C-alpha positions as a printed Julia matrix, in Angstrom:
166×3 Matrix{Float64}:
 -28.05  88.45  240.75
 -26.1   90.18  244.11
 -29.07  90.17  246.44
 -28.41  89.07  249.62
 -31.84  89.63  251.5
 -35.07  87.8   250.12
 -36.82  90.79  250.84
 -38.93  91.16  247.37
 -37.46  94.82  246.83
 -35.67  93.59  243.5
 -36.94  94.94  239.99
 -36.81  93.12  237.22
 -36.8   95.04  233.94
 -39.34  93.27  231.87
 -39.17  92.11  228.11
 -40.91  94.29  225.47
 -43.75  92.88  223.59
 -41.8   93.29  220.1
 -38.91  91.01  221.88
 -41.67  88.65  223.56
 -43.08  87.55  219.91
 -39.85  87.24  218.03
 -39.14  83.64  218.34
 -40.14  79.93  216.78
 -43.54  79.17  218.08
 -45.42  75.82  217.78
 -49.37  75.8   217.33
 -50.98  74.16  220.15
 -54.6   74.78  219.29
 -57.11  76.58  217.71
 -60.82  77.96  217.73
 -63.05  79.68  215.23
 -66.29  81.48  216.18
 -68.82  81.94  213.47
 -71.27  84.73  214.28
 -74.42  84.86  212.24
 -75.98  88.04  211.09
 -79.28  88.9   213.34
 -81.78  87.63  210.35
 -79.91  84.26  210.43
 -80.29  83.95  214.34
 -84.23  84.68  213.52
 -84.43  82.02  211.03
 -82.98  79.51  213.11
 -84.9   80.62  216.08
 -87.84  80.08  213.68
 -86.5   76.41  212.85
 -85.72  75.77  216.03
 -89.53  75.74  216.68
 -90.27  72.99  214.11
 -87.66  70.18  214.87
 -86.31  68.23  217.97
 -83.07  69.22  219.49
 -81.32  65.94  217.67
 -82.97  67.45  214.11
 -81.67  70.77  214.7
 -77.97  69.82  215.68
 -77.87  67.05  212.56
 -79.31  69.76  209.97
 -77.14  72.93  211.5
 -74.32  71.04  213.07
 -74.3   72.4   216.36
 -76.8   72.11  219.35
 -79.77  73.92  219.28
 -79.73  76.64  222.33
 -82.71  75.62  224.73
 -82.99  79.14  226.32
 -83.26  82.69  225.73
 -80.23  83.21  227.57
 -78.51  80.44  225.07
 -79.9   81.95  222.27
 -78.56  85.54  223.57
 -74.72  84.06  223.89
 -75.22  82.49  220.7
 -75.98  85.61  218.92
 -73.08  87.35  220.99
 -70.14  84.68  220.46
 -71.63  82.52  217.63
 -70.86  78.93  217.38
 -67.63  78.17  218.88
 -65.47  75.07  216.97
 -62.0   73.5   217.27
 -60.14  74.54  214.37
 -58.04  71.88  212.57
 -55.08  73.55  212.11
 -51.14  72.82  212.82
 -47.7   73.72  212.67
 -45.34  76.45  213.79
 -45.21  80.35  213.22
 -41.38  81.89  213.11
 -41.48  85.62  213.67
 -38.72  87.93  213.39
 -38.67  91.77  213.6
 -40.46  92.02  209.83
 -41.53  88.9   209.0
 -44.19  86.15  210.06
 -43.58  82.83  208.38
 -46.29  79.96  209.02
 -45.4   76.42  208.38
 -48.72  74.52  208.3
 -47.09  71.06  207.47
 -48.59  71.56  204.14
 -46.74  74.56  203.02
 -45.11  77.63  204.19
 -46.36  81.21  203.79
 -44.08  84.07  204.62
 -45.52  87.36  205.45
 -44.11  90.94  205.85
 -46.01  92.75  208.95
 -45.63  95.6   211.54
 -46.63  95.9   215.25
 -48.77  99.03  215.05
 -48.86  98.94  218.85
 -47.99  96.46  221.64
 -51.39  94.44  220.65
 -51.62  94.61  216.56
 -49.43  92.6   214.0
 -50.67  94.14  210.92
 -49.83  92.45  207.66
 -48.68  94.74  204.87
 -49.24  92.59  201.89
 -51.33  89.41  202.98
 -52.06  87.92  199.47
 -55.2   86.06  198.22
 -53.67  83.05  200.03
 -54.09  84.34  203.47
 -57.16  85.15  204.76
 -56.19  87.58  207.79
 -55.09  91.48  207.46
 -54.04  91.99  211.01
 -53.92  89.73  214.24
 -54.5   91.28  217.77
 -52.28  89.61  220.59
 -54.66  88.52  223.22
 -51.43  87.33  225.74
 -47.55  87.26  225.14
 -44.79  86.44  227.39
 -41.89  84.13  227.25
 -43.76  80.87  226.39
 -46.91  81.69  225.49
 -48.64  83.57  222.66
 -52.6   84.05  221.87
 -53.51  85.56  218.67
 -56.78  86.63  217.44
 -58.37  88.14  214.42
 -61.85  88.51  212.9
 -62.6   88.32  209.55
 -65.81  88.15  207.02
 -67.01  84.89  205.14
 -69.65  83.67  202.53
 -71.54  80.55  202.22
 -74.45  80.01  200.16
 -75.26  83.83  200.17
 -75.02  84.21  203.5
 -72.46  86.78  204.93
 -70.9   85.89  208.36
 -68.11  87.03  210.72
 -65.64  84.3   212.15
 -62.97  84.87  214.73
 -60.15  82.81  214.81
 -58.11  82.38  218.46
 -54.75  80.59  217.98
 -52.73  79.47  220.55
 -48.8   79.1   220.46
 -46.32  77.89  222.71
 -42.2   77.87  222.69
C-alpha cells in the first residue's frame, strides 16, 4: 500500500488452502461421470452393432459412440451427466456443513494436505469419504471425489465434480 511506483515489484503473501476453503459457498453446478467396467463396455459395444444410434440412446440413456476414438473416450471418462444438486456448503476449520435445501448434513473433516479433505465419520447418509480440491481461490472452489456404486448387479465407479462460488 505504500508503493509509489508501478514497477510490478510488490510481493503479496498468498492465502493458504486452509484459509481459502473456510467460508460459505454456493453450489453452482455439478457433474457426475459414470465409469463402467471393461466387461460392460464390451457388452455395450456388442449391443451397438445391433441397434441404431437412436435405439441405443433410448435404451442406454446416452449417445452411442460412433468410432473407436469415441469408445476409447467413453472407456476412459465414462458417461458425463449434469447432477441435480442444489444448496450451499459452509466450512470451518473442522466442520463441513452441506445444506441441500432438503436437509442439513454436518460432517467433521480434516485437511490431509493442500488438496484432500477427508471426512472423519461420514456415516451412511453421505456417499463420500473424501474430496480432492481441484481448484480453490477467493471466489471459487472445485471439489471432486470417486466412489463405487451398484445397480442391477453391475458395479461401477462414479466421479462427482462440484463447482462452488462465494
